[in-house]
Amino acid sequence: MTTETVTPAEAAPARQSMRDALKENLREYGLVLALIVIMVFFQVMTNGILFLPVNLTNVVLQNSYIIVMALGMLLVIVAGHIDLSVGSVAGFVGAVAAVLMVDYGWNPLLAAAACIAVGAVIGGAQGYFIAYMKIPSFIVTLAGMLVFKGLLLALLGGRSVGPFPTEFQLLSAGFIPDLIGRWTIVAPTLNASGNPIPNTGIALHSTTMVIGVLVVALMFYLATRTRRAQERHGHETEPFGLFLVKNAIMAVIIMFLMYKFASYRGLPNVLIVMGLLTALFVFITKRMTFGRRIFAMGGNIKAAALSGIKTERLTFYVFVIMGMLAALAGLIYAARLNQATPKAGAGMELDVIAAVFVGGASAMGGVGEVAGAVIGAFIMGVMNNGMGIMGINIDWQQVIKGLVLLGAVAFDLYNKKKA
Amino acid sequence: MAKTILEMRGITKTFPGVKALQDVNLSVQEGEIHAIVGENGAGKSTLMKVLSGVYPHGSYEGEIHFDGQECRFNGIHDSERVGIVIIHQELALVPLLSITENIFLGNEQAKFGVIDWHSARSRAKKLLARVGLSENPDTLITNIGVGKQQLVEIAKALSKEVRLLILDEPTASLSEKDSQALLDLLLEFKRQGMTAILISHKLNEVKKVADRVTVIRDGRTIETMDRDDVSEDRIITSMVGRTMDDRYPTRTPKIGETIFEVKDWVVHHPLHPDRQIIKGINLSVRKGEVVGIAGLMGAGRTEFAMSVFGRSYGTKVSGEVLLHGKPADTTTVEKAVAAGLAYATEDRKTYGLNLIDHIKHNVTIANLPGVSSKAGVIDDMSELKVAKDFRKRTNIRSSSVYQVTGNLSGGNQQKVVLSKWLFSNPDVLILDEPTRGIDVGAKYEIYTIINKLADEGKGILVISSEMPELLGICDRIYVLNEGRIVGELAGHEASQEKIMRAIVRGEEKAAS
Ligand SMILES: Nc1ncnc2c1ncn2[C@@H]1O[C@H](COP(=O)(O)OP(=O)(O)OP(=O)(O)O)[C@@H](O)[C@H]1O
Ligand SMILES: [Mg+2]
């Protein structure tokens, strides 16, 4: 009766055209590209300091807590909400950790677990008002921001509490142990007395390199498996050449970064935490029903509810997760400073929210990607770092960051309109 | 020979992956009502968006001549300036603003940015009188029914010096009575010299009011017929590209035991809990049976269905739902779905679809466990397969299952909603206006699907405002009026008159 409008892609289900595939991938990898461009830019502007192993390690350490929170914020924003309280909550939880460990002498592990639980309770409390009492998240978390900022001050009473036990400091200052021993690639230059001069020669943290190779192997394995499955089911796949080039480029980037880390002190512990959490959240959003439902809810909450999704409970859980991640971020931040201060966490929420939007999430809800948020956080982080090295004033740094946020979102919208 | 007021030549419009219009020509004469018909996704709405500047000059190929001048509109402001006004398929009123405010939205009666409410209100009153709506202009839009909202849209159009009025499926969500009033209004405007373009899937309406009819198929103009040549069969043949002997597929019902029963169902208004909306309904559906619910707009049919389906409407709900003869818990949507119930909404944009996501995700959302492991991990491949299967089965016209549902034509969106509920594999399917805005060919396909489901032993409850449709497909019809069942008719003995009589009788009884 009705003639099917058959598109070329369907007539020959096996392969996408090179043009379509490239177009698709350009959008997908646009952010990665932007990050690389920005990094190269600052590499030049800082006379090669940016890519120094020690500085790259620093970039990771400086941004780890932002990234951890960006993961949760992505869910919150996709669900159609916002959380303004995360900075205050992180600061408050850091203070709780300090009081427990320093003042009361709790075991660090136990204290950390208690802190995460506190975060869950805080998130749950805010989530309750948002999900069940239907108070807009903007208002609830604005209130939360004030409340926890106040509680932080009250708890610390104006003092800074520290230092933390060494085991706890390892969370932010530690590196993974080198199980195999260092690989000396280029022997260090010796000075007149026959002792090696520091910072010469290349000795690699071998475990880091091994992990790098494993990650690349895993990436290739997963990509190939998906492709096989697509072929087996007769769905269209991208051209093989592109597939190969794409993954090869990713592999080179990963190995390059690993090499950088390995030539300093290896992978920071916190990077491992971040990496695992990011992988987990990618999986949740892409593959799990829980994640899919959040997207459906953010896209049209009424339709989601009529499809049998428990929108209230889902919203509640999203805020519980956000609370736990804010708590973890608070711990990382406190461990990094090695003390809890009354100013901890102030303004962090802005960086976190900015990262998610730079990463392509929609303020209307229903759209966003975990990888995007993480890269968005790195874009902001590299800019912070680069501008810091260049000696640009804090005030101008703010101006530039603000404009980049605006520009990134405007560019994204322009692209979508054109497509 | 009347003067040609509008001439569209060689219009071609492409979206990524879709050629929506291909070399379309349209010529409209001054003072006529020109109907445009065609299947879902044929490109009717797109053509009108090109004409009204929604898609600006440069985003399409071809020429538009209006009143002898070539037009290059950059937005609807430009087209309104020359007197072309469009009323879109989906109403564009702001619910929490008053009628007056809506009529002058974007066209405020203002001097130096200060709105003169007095003159606005009195002008609004005059406009309402012209469209025959006796409603206080301060009433909020949410508080009036769709029929009246449609009239407000027309009043809004009249507030701008309109020479060519475009109506995209204006009667799709109207009751027969309201549709009638609207069409009469259109004829009245014609007498006053206005030109109109009418898009509709209701061919009887087209036949009644149109002077000429242009048929569009797959983005191309097929032909333009004169009034004397127009017949419903002729239009259908031209639309679908072959003759259609029957509007309704035949079926021999194999009816089994009762599968679904509702007893003493009472529902109160969510905002005014002392007002009863559903006043004690008893009904049942048997295996393999297609049961219709007839009634006028506002009879409480949707409210009834939604309250049964997970208490999605109303407060202080009481009564009993039985599935397979056993009491079933349908107090939340999730439980209702688990019990084997499905409800496909009449309002696909608000309640049916996630418009920013693609077909694949929309089809599976009500039954994610059906494509995922116990631990809640979605199997991409089986999800894709499901989406492709349903796209084929319900004949959704799209570039692929990855087309965003917001970009689908109205009728194809409806098919996505239907697919979603078919995939949830219910025992009892409640379909609320399942063919609203759907073309004749696709209607036939949907009826065929309904029949097939019934043959598989499912129970189907169809709510529809189109009486011929209920008469054509139902084994039994309940007549609902003001929250009560006022009649029950067997399919073979039902007729439009009997249904109307039942409604009138019910009204008399309620009055006495
Ligand atoms: N913004 C868009 N992006 C991509 N494709 C689109 C967009 N808008 C419309 N289309 C496609 O263009 C075609 C024509 O759509 P259009 O809305 O004009 O159909 P229609 O004739 O009005 O159908 P209906 O009777 O169902 O309303 C469809 O295939 C639709 O999917
Ligand atoms: Mg349309």
PDB file of N, CA, C and O in Angstrom, chain A residues 1-4 7 10 230 233 235-236 283 287-289 292-293 295-296 299-300 302-303 305-310 365-367 419, chain B residues 39 218 240 242 309 312 333-334 349-351 353-354 361 365 372 375-378 381 383-384 388 391 395 397 399 420-421 441 445:
ATOM      1  N   MET A   1       0.821  -1.182   0.000  1.00  0.00           N
ATOM      2  CA  MET A   1       0.000   0.000   0.000  1.00  0.00           C
ATOM      3  C   MET A   1       0.865   1.246   0.000  1.00  0.00           C
ATOM      4  O   MET A   1       0.871   2.009  -0.921  1.00  0.00           O
ATOM      5  N   THR A   2       1.605   1.444   1.019  1.00  0.00           N
ATOM      6  CA  THR A   2       2.458   2.612   1.027  1.00  0.00           C
ATOM      7  C   THR A   2       3.847   2.164   0.640  1.00  0.00           C
ATOM      8  O   THR A   2       4.370   1.200   1.177  1.00  0.00           O
ATOM      9  N   THR A   3       4.419   2.843  -0.310  1.00  0.00           N
ATOM     10  CA  THR A   3       5.754   2.459  -0.742  1.00  0.00           C
ATOM     11  C   THR A   3       6.757   2.902   0.313  1.00  0.00           C
ATOM     12  O   THR A   3       6.814   4.066   0.665  1.00  0.00           O
ATOM     13  N   GLU A   4       7.477   1.962   0.821  1.00  0.00           N
ATOM     14  CA  GLU A   4       8.510   2.268   1.824  1.00  0.00           C
ATOM     15  C   GLU A   4       9.523   3.233   1.224  1.00  0.00           C
ATOM     16  O   GLU A   4      10.002   3.022   0.115  1.00  0.00           O
ATOM     17  N   THR A   7      16.006   4.240   2.293  1.00  0.00           N
ATOM     18  CA  THR A   7      17.187   5.083   2.259  1.00  0.00           C
ATOM     19  C   THR A   7      18.359   4.232   1.810  1.00  0.00           C
ATOM     20  O   THR A   7      18.338   3.019   1.976  1.00  0.00           O
ATOM     21  N   GLU A  10      19.775   1.653   4.018  1.00  0.00           N
ATOM     22  CA  GLU A  10      19.050   0.423   4.269  1.00  0.00           C
ATOM     23  C   GLU A  10      19.119  -0.551   3.106  1.00  0.00           C
ATOM     24  O   GLU A  10      19.095  -1.745   3.285  1.00  0.00           O
ATOM     25  N   GLN A 230      27.412  -6.030  15.227  1.00  0.00           N
ATOM     26  CA  GLN A 230      26.650  -5.267  14.237  1.00  0.00           C
ATOM     27  C   GLN A 230      26.595  -6.017  12.918  1.00  0.00           C
ATOM     28  O   GLN A 230      25.551  -6.125  12.284  1.00  0.00           O
ATOM     29  N   HIS A 233      24.347  -9.082  12.983  1.00  0.00           N
ATOM     30  CA  HIS A 233      22.923  -8.787  12.947  1.00  0.00           C
ATOM     31  C   HIS A 233      22.517  -8.012  11.713  1.00  0.00           C
ATOM     32  O   HIS A 233      21.389  -7.556  11.602  1.00  0.00           O
ATOM     33  N   HIS A 235      23.415  -5.028  10.739  1.00  0.00           N
ATOM     34  CA  HIS A 235      23.248  -3.580  10.873  1.00  0.00           C
ATOM     35  C   HIS A 235      24.410  -2.883  10.187  1.00  0.00           C
ATOM     36  O   HIS A 235      25.484  -3.458  10.014  1.00  0.00           O
ATOM     37  N   GLU A 236      24.196  -1.650   9.836  1.00  0.00           N
ATOM     38  CA  GLU A 236      25.246  -0.944   9.131  1.00  0.00           C
ATOM     39  C   GLU A 236      26.444  -0.673  10.052  1.00  0.00           C
ATOM     40  O   GLU A 236      26.285  -0.446  11.244  1.00  0.00           O
ATOM     41  N   PHE A 283      28.974   3.221  31.297  1.00  0.00           N
ATOM     42  CA  PHE A 283      28.199   1.987  31.205  1.00  0.00           C
ATOM     43  C   PHE A 283      26.759   2.217  31.668  1.00  0.00           C
ATOM     44  O   PHE A 283      25.805   1.788  31.022  1.00  0.00           O
ATOM     45  N   ARG A 287      24.294   1.730  28.671  1.00  0.00           N
ATOM     46  CA  ARG A 287      23.871   0.340  28.555  1.00  0.00           C
ATOM     47  C   ARG A 287      22.819  -0.092  29.563  1.00  0.00           C
ATOM     48  O   ARG A 287      22.211  -1.142  29.399  1.00  0.00           O
ATOM     49  N   MET A 288      22.637   0.682  30.637  1.00  0.00           N
ATOM     50  CA  MET A 288      21.736   0.171  31.668  1.00  0.00           C
ATOM     51  C   MET A 288      20.363   0.825  31.600  1.00  0.00           C
ATOM     52  O   MET A 288      20.214   1.973  31.227  1.00  0.00           O
ATOM     53  N   THR A 289      19.368   0.054  32.002  1.00  0.00           N
ATOM     54  CA  THR A 289      18.005   0.577  31.980  1.00  0.00           C
ATOM     55  C   THR A 289      17.890   1.802  32.880  1.00  0.00           C
ATOM     56  O   THR A 289      17.180   2.747  32.563  1.00  0.00           O
ATOM     57  N   ARG A 292      19.035   4.744  30.897  1.00  0.00           N
ATOM     58  CA  ARG A 292      18.101   5.032  29.812  1.00  0.00           C
ATOM     59  C   ARG A 292      16.867   5.745  30.346  1.00  0.00           C
ATOM     60  O   ARG A 292      16.334   6.674  29.756  1.00  0.00           O
ATOM     61  N   ARG A 293      16.417   5.310  31.516  1.00  0.00           N
ATOM     62  CA  ARG A 293      15.212   5.910  32.086  1.00  0.00           C
ATOM     63  C   ARG A 293      15.448   7.359  32.489  1.00  0.00           C
ATOM     64  O   ARG A 293      14.545   8.192  32.400  1.00  0.00           O
ATOM     65  N   PHE A 295      17.379   9.437  30.931  1.00  0.00           N
ATOM     66  CA  PHE A 295      17.288  10.204  29.685  1.00  0.00           C
ATOM     67  C   PHE A 295      15.823  10.367  29.264  1.00  0.00           C
ATOM     68  O   PHE A 295      15.408  11.449  28.843  1.00  0.00           O
ATOM     69  N   ALA A 296      15.062   9.302  29.364  1.00  0.00           N
ATOM     70  CA  ALA A 296      13.654   9.366  28.976  1.00  0.00           C
ATOM     71  C   ALA A 296      12.907  10.366  29.849  1.00  0.00           C
ATOM     72  O   ALA A 296      12.090  11.145  29.366  1.00  0.00           O
ATOM     73  N   GLY A 299      13.780  13.885  28.914  1.00  0.00           N
ATOM     74  CA  GLY A 299      13.228  14.265  27.620  1.00  0.00           C
ATOM     75  C   GLY A 299      11.757  14.620  27.702  1.00  0.00           C
ATOM     76  O   GLY A 299      11.301  15.566  27.083  1.00  0.00           O
ATOM     77  N   ASN A 300      10.995  13.849  28.435  1.00  0.00           N
ATOM     78  CA  ASN A 300       9.561  14.130  28.594  1.00  0.00           C
ATOM     79  C   ASN A 300       9.065  13.371  29.812  1.00  0.00           C
ATOM     80  O   ASN A 300       8.768  12.182  29.746  1.00  0.00           O
ATOM     81  N   LYS A 302       6.338  13.461  31.512  1.00  0.00           N
ATOM     82  CA  LYS A 302       4.978  12.921  31.506  1.00  0.00           C
ATOM     83  C   LYS A 302       4.919  11.613  30.719  1.00  0.00           C
ATOM     84  O   LYS A 302       4.285  10.648  31.151  1.00  0.00           O
ATOM     85  N   ALA A 303       5.557  11.621  29.556  1.00  0.00           N
ATOM     86  CA  ALA A 303       5.565  10.399  28.755  1.00  0.00           C
ATOM     87  C   ALA A 303       6.300   9.291  29.488  1.00  0.00           C
ATOM     88  O   ALA A 303       5.895   8.126  29.447  1.00  0.00           O
ATOM     89  N   ALA A 305       6.519   8.877  32.740  1.00  0.00           N
ATOM     90  CA  ALA A 305       5.656   8.369  33.812  1.00  0.00           C
ATOM     91  C   ALA A 305       4.589   7.447  33.236  1.00  0.00           C
ATOM     92  O   ALA A 305       4.292   6.393  33.798  1.00  0.00           O
ATOM     93  N   LEU A 306       4.039   7.819  32.094  1.00  0.00           N
ATOM     94  CA  LEU A 306       2.995   6.986  31.483  1.00  0.00           C
ATOM     95  C   LEU A 306       3.578   5.735  30.828  1.00  0.00           C
ATOM     96  O   LEU A 306       2.847   4.899  30.337  1.00  0.00           O
ATOM     97  N   SER A 307       4.907   5.639  30.771  1.00  0.00           N
ATOM     98  CA  SER A 307       5.522   4.418  30.264  1.00  0.00           C
ATOM     99  C   SER A 307       5.903   3.496  31.399  1.00  0.00           C
ATOM    100  O   SER A 307       6.607   2.518  31.192  1.00  0.00           O
ATOM    101  N   GLY A 308       5.490   3.840  32.595  1.00  0.00           N
ATOM    102  CA  GLY A 308       5.754   2.954  33.720  1.00  0.00           C
ATOM    103  C   GLY A 308       7.047   3.250  34.455  1.00  0.00           C
ATOM    104  O   GLY A 308       7.485   2.465  35.276  1.00  0.00           O
ATOM    105  N   ILE A 309       7.673   4.384  34.159  1.00  0.00           N
ATOM    106  CA  ILE A 309       8.903   4.733  34.876  1.00  0.00           C
ATOM    107  C   ILE A 309       8.525   5.437  36.173  1.00  0.00           C
ATOM    108  O   ILE A 309       7.705   6.351  36.170  1.00  0.00           O
ATOM    109  N   LYS A 310       9.131   4.981  37.268  1.00  0.00           N
ATOM    110  CA  LYS A 310       8.845   5.629  38.547  1.00  0.00           C
ATOM    111  C   LYS A 310       9.688   6.883  38.641  1.00  0.00           C
ATOM    112  O   LYS A 310      10.787   6.877  39.185  1.00  0.00           O
ATOM    113  N   GLY A 365      17.448  19.298  29.727  1.00  0.00           N
ATOM    114  CA  GLY A 365      17.377  17.904  30.145  1.00  0.00           C
ATOM    115  C   GLY A 365      17.279  16.956  28.963  1.00  0.00           C
ATOM    116  O   GLY A 365      16.992  17.365  27.846  1.00  0.00           O
ATOM    117  N   GLY A 366      17.546  15.685  29.236  1.00  0.00           N
ATOM    118  CA  GLY A 366      17.371  14.659  28.212  1.00  0.00           C
ATOM    119  C   GLY A 366      18.539  14.453  27.277  1.00  0.00           C
ATOM    120  O   GLY A 366      18.553  13.494  26.522  1.00  0.00           O
ATOM    121  N   VAL A 367      19.530  15.339  27.310  1.00  0.00           N
ATOM    122  CA  VAL A 367      20.667  15.225  26.405  1.00  0.00           C
ATOM    123  C   VAL A 367      21.964  15.430  27.180  1.00  0.00           C
ATOM    124  O   VAL A 367      22.052  16.343  27.994  1.00  0.00           O
ATOM    125  N   ALA A 419      22.706  20.816  11.205  1.00  0.00           N
ATOM    126  CA  ALA A 419      22.602  19.396  10.845  1.00  0.00           C
ATOM    127  C   ALA A 419      21.174  19.020  10.477  1.00  0.00           C
ATOM    128  O   ALA A 419      20.246  19.692  10.815  1.00  0.00           O
TER     129      ALA A 419
ATOM    130  N   GLU B  39      -0.818  11.138   2.342  1.00  0.00           N
ATOM    131  CA  GLU B  39      -0.531  10.241   3.457  1.00  0.00           C
ATOM    132  C   GLU B  39       0.321  10.921   4.517  1.00  0.00           C
ATOM    133  O   GLU B  39       0.883  11.980   4.281  1.00  0.00           O
ATOM    134  N   ASP B 218       4.441  11.101  -1.304  1.00  0.00           N
ATOM    135  CA  ASP B 218       5.898  10.981  -1.226  1.00  0.00           C
ATOM    136  C   ASP B 218       6.606  12.260  -1.653  1.00  0.00           C
ATOM    137  O   ASP B 218       7.578  12.231  -2.404  1.00  0.00           O
ATOM    138  N   VAL B 240      -3.028   7.040  -2.208  1.00  0.00           N
ATOM    139  CA  VAL B 240      -2.246   5.852  -1.884  1.00  0.00           C
ATOM    140  C   VAL B 240      -1.704   5.161  -3.132  1.00  0.00           C
ATOM    141  O   VAL B 240      -0.920   4.225  -3.032  1.00  0.00           O
ATOM    142  N   ARG B 242      -3.337   3.408  -5.381  1.00  0.00           N
ATOM    143  CA  ARG B 242      -4.073   2.245  -5.849  1.00  0.00           C
ATOM    144  C   ARG B 242      -5.487   2.369  -5.300  1.00  0.00           C
ATOM    145  O   ARG B 242      -5.737   3.218  -4.441  1.00  0.00           O
ATOM    146  N   PHE B 309      -5.435   3.120  34.234  1.00  0.00           N
ATOM    147  CA  PHE B 309      -4.041   2.816  33.928  1.00  0.00           C
ATOM    148  C   PHE B 309      -3.124   3.518  34.924  1.00  0.00           C
ATOM    149  O   PHE B 309      -2.609   4.593  34.685  1.00  0.00           O
ATOM    150  N   SER B 312      -3.326   7.409  36.591  1.00  0.00           N
ATOM    151  CA  SER B 312      -2.623   8.527  35.960  1.00  0.00           C
ATOM    152  C   SER B 312      -3.486   9.772  35.902  1.00  0.00           C
ATOM    153  O   SER B 312      -3.034  10.835  35.527  1.00  0.00           O
ATOM    154  N   VAL B 333       1.472   2.907  37.205  1.00  0.00           N
ATOM    155  CA  VAL B 333       1.612   2.516  35.808  1.00  0.00           C
ATOM    156  C   VAL B 333       2.430   1.238  35.697  1.00  0.00           C
ATOM    157  O   VAL B 333       2.100   0.330  34.933  1.00  0.00           O
ATOM    158  N   GLU B 334       3.502   1.186  36.478  1.00  0.00           N
ATOM    159  CA  GLU B 334       4.359   0.014  36.407  1.00  0.00           C
ATOM    160  C   GLU B 334       3.582  -1.269  36.734  1.00  0.00           C
ATOM    161  O   GLU B 334       3.705  -2.280  36.043  1.00  0.00           O
ATOM    162  N   LYS B 349       2.243  14.079  21.800  1.00  0.00           N
ATOM    163  CA  LYS B 349       3.358  14.993  22.077  1.00  0.00           C
ATOM    164  C   LYS B 349       3.565  15.180  23.575  1.00  0.00           C
ATOM    165  O   LYS B 349       4.696  15.258  24.046  1.00  0.00           O
ATOM    166  N   THR B 350       2.472  15.307  24.308  1.00  0.00           N
ATOM    167  CA  THR B 350       2.612  15.568  25.739  1.00  0.00           C
ATOM    168  C   THR B 350       2.836  14.297  26.530  1.00  0.00           C
ATOM    169  O   THR B 350       3.659  14.272  27.449  1.00  0.00           O
ATOM    170  N   TYR B 351       2.110  13.242  26.185  1.00  0.00           N
ATOM    171  CA  TYR B 351       2.149  12.049  27.023  1.00  0.00           C
ATOM    172  C   TYR B 351       2.761  10.833  26.342  1.00  0.00           C
ATOM    173  O   TYR B 351       2.978   9.820  26.978  1.00  0.00           O
ATOM    174  N   LEU B 353       5.530  10.645  23.685  1.00  0.00           N
ATOM    175  CA  LEU B 353       6.868  10.479  23.139  1.00  0.00           C
ATOM    176  C   LEU B 353       7.893  11.343  23.838  1.00  0.00           C
ATOM    177  O   LEU B 353       7.585  12.414  24.344  1.00  0.00           O
ATOM    178  N   ASN B 354       9.131  10.866  23.816  1.00  0.00           N
ATOM    179  CA  ASN B 354      10.262  11.714  24.153  1.00  0.00           C
ATOM    180  C   ASN B 354      10.726  12.301  22.819  1.00  0.00           C
ATOM    181  O   ASN B 354      11.433  11.657  22.064  1.00  0.00           O
ATOM    182  N   HIS B 361      14.764   4.340  20.867  1.00  0.00           N
ATOM    183  CA  HIS B 361      14.615   4.490  22.318  1.00  0.00           C
ATOM    184  C   HIS B 361      13.160   4.668  22.736  1.00  0.00           C
ATOM    185  O   HIS B 361      12.767   4.267  23.831  1.00  0.00           O
ATOM    186  N   ILE B 365      10.955   1.943  25.508  1.00  0.00           N
ATOM    187  CA  ILE B 365      11.021   2.521  26.850  1.00  0.00           C
ATOM    188  C   ILE B 365       9.986   1.933  27.820  1.00  0.00           C
ATOM    189  O   ILE B 365      10.214   1.860  29.016  1.00  0.00           O
ATOM    190  N   SER B 372      16.682  -6.295  27.877  1.00  0.00           N
ATOM    191  CA  SER B 372      17.870  -6.246  28.730  1.00  0.00           C
ATOM    192  C   SER B 372      17.945  -7.458  29.647  1.00  0.00           C
ATOM    193  O   SER B 372      16.978  -8.201  29.812  1.00  0.00           O
ATOM    194  N   ALA B 375      20.042  -8.050  35.218  1.00  0.00           N
ATOM    195  CA  ALA B 375      20.772  -7.046  35.985  1.00  0.00           C
ATOM    196  C   ALA B 375      20.520  -5.631  35.466  1.00  0.00           C
ATOM    197  O   ALA B 375      21.055  -4.676  36.004  1.00  0.00           O
ATOM    198  N   GLY B 376      19.724  -5.522  34.406  1.00  0.00           N
ATOM    199  CA  GLY B 376      19.426  -4.184  33.903  1.00  0.00           C
ATOM    200  C   GLY B 376      20.393  -3.673  32.864  1.00  0.00           C
ATOM    201  O   GLY B 376      20.530  -2.472  32.688  1.00  0.00           O
ATOM    202  N   VAL B 377      21.082  -4.586  32.170  1.00  0.00           N
ATOM    203  CA  VAL B 377      21.981  -4.170  31.096  1.00  0.00           C
ATOM    204  C   VAL B 377      21.271  -4.361  29.754  1.00  0.00           C
ATOM    205  O   VAL B 377      20.797  -5.446  29.436  1.00  0.00           O
ATOM    206  N   ILE B 378      21.195  -3.269  29.000  1.00  0.00           N
ATOM    207  CA  ILE B 378      20.462  -3.315  27.737  1.00  0.00           C
ATOM    208  C   ILE B 378      21.297  -3.994  26.656  1.00  0.00           C
ATOM    209  O   ILE B 378      22.475  -3.701  26.495  1.00  0.00           O
ATOM    210  N   MET B 381      21.899  -4.879  20.460  1.00  0.00           N
ATOM    211  CA  MET B 381      21.526  -5.527  19.210  1.00  0.00           C
ATOM    212  C   MET B 381      20.070  -5.951  19.223  1.00  0.00           C
ATOM    213  O   MET B 381      19.355  -5.776  18.245  1.00  0.00           O
ATOM    214  N   GLU B 383      17.761  -4.644  20.985  1.00  0.00           N
ATOM    215  CA  GLU B 383      16.947  -3.434  20.972  1.00  0.00           C
ATOM    216  C   GLU B 383      16.794  -2.903  19.543  1.00  0.00           C
ATOM    217  O   GLU B 383      15.701  -2.549  19.107  1.00  0.00           O
ATOM    218  N   LEU B 384      17.905  -2.895  18.841  1.00  0.00           N
ATOM    219  CA  LEU B 384      17.879  -2.409  17.456  1.00  0.00           C
ATOM    220  C   LEU B 384      16.954  -3.267  16.605  1.00  0.00           C
ATOM    221  O   LEU B 384      16.194  -2.787  15.777  1.00  0.00           O
ATOM    222  N   LYS B 388      13.651  -2.047  14.623  1.00  0.00           N
ATOM    223  CA  LYS B 388      13.518  -2.216  13.166  1.00  0.00           C
ATOM    224  C   LYS B 388      12.271  -3.026  12.832  1.00  0.00           C
ATOM    225  O   LYS B 388      11.554  -2.722  11.881  1.00  0.00           O
ATOM    226  N   ARG B 391       9.247  -0.838  13.253  1.00  0.00           N
ATOM    227  CA  ARG B 391       9.203   0.200  12.227  1.00  0.00           C
ATOM    228  C   ARG B 391       8.580  -0.374  10.959  1.00  0.00           C
ATOM    229  O   ARG B 391       7.778   0.253  10.289  1.00  0.00           O
ATOM    230  N   ASN B 395       4.829   0.238   9.739  1.00  0.00           N
ATOM    231  CA  ASN B 395       5.090   1.061   8.556  1.00  0.00           C
ATOM    232  C   ASN B 395       5.385   2.521   8.904  1.00  0.00           C
ATOM    233  O   ASN B 395       4.757   3.434   8.397  1.00  0.00           O
ATOM    234  N   ARG B 397       7.300   5.776   8.555  1.00  0.00           N
ATOM    235  CA  ARG B 397       8.121   6.366   7.507  1.00  0.00           C
ATOM    236  C   ARG B 397       9.156   7.288   8.110  1.00  0.00           C
ATOM    237  O   ARG B 397       8.833   8.329   8.649  1.00  0.00           O
ATOM    238  N   SER B 399      13.803   8.093   8.088  1.00  0.00           N
ATOM    239  CA  SER B 399      15.056   7.786   7.409  1.00  0.00           C
ATOM    240  C   SER B 399      15.652   6.505   7.997  1.00  0.00           C
ATOM    241  O   SER B 399      16.269   5.726   7.298  1.00  0.00           O
ATOM    242  N   LYS B 420       5.337   1.251  20.654  1.00  0.00           N
ATOM    243  CA  LYS B 420       5.822   1.173  22.028  1.00  0.00           C
ATOM    244  C   LYS B 420       4.925   0.278  22.864  1.00  0.00           C
ATOM    245  O   LYS B 420       5.409  -0.564  23.622  1.00  0.00           O
ATOM    246  N   TRP B 421       3.621   0.433  22.693  1.00  0.00           N
ATOM    247  CA  TRP B 421       2.723  -0.368  23.527  1.00  0.00           C
ATOM    248  C   TRP B 421       2.548  -1.778  22.995  1.00  0.00           C
ATOM    249  O   TRP B 421       2.323  -2.704  23.767  1.00  0.00           O
ATOM    250  N   GLY B 441      -4.848   5.184   4.426  1.00  0.00           N
ATOM    251  CA  GLY B 441      -4.101   3.946   4.229  1.00  0.00           C
ATOM    252  C   GLY B 441      -3.563   3.424   5.546  1.00  0.00           C
ATOM    253  O   GLY B 441      -3.693   2.242   5.876  1.00  0.00           O
ATOM    254  N   GLU B 445      -4.077   0.027   8.022  1.00  0.00           N
ATOM    255  CA  GLU B 445      -3.004  -0.787   8.611  1.00  0.00           C
ATOM    256  C   GLU B 445      -3.200  -0.931  10.121  1.00  0.00           C
ATOM    257  O   GLU B 445      -3.003  -2.006  10.688  1.00  0.00           O
TER     258      GLU B 445
END
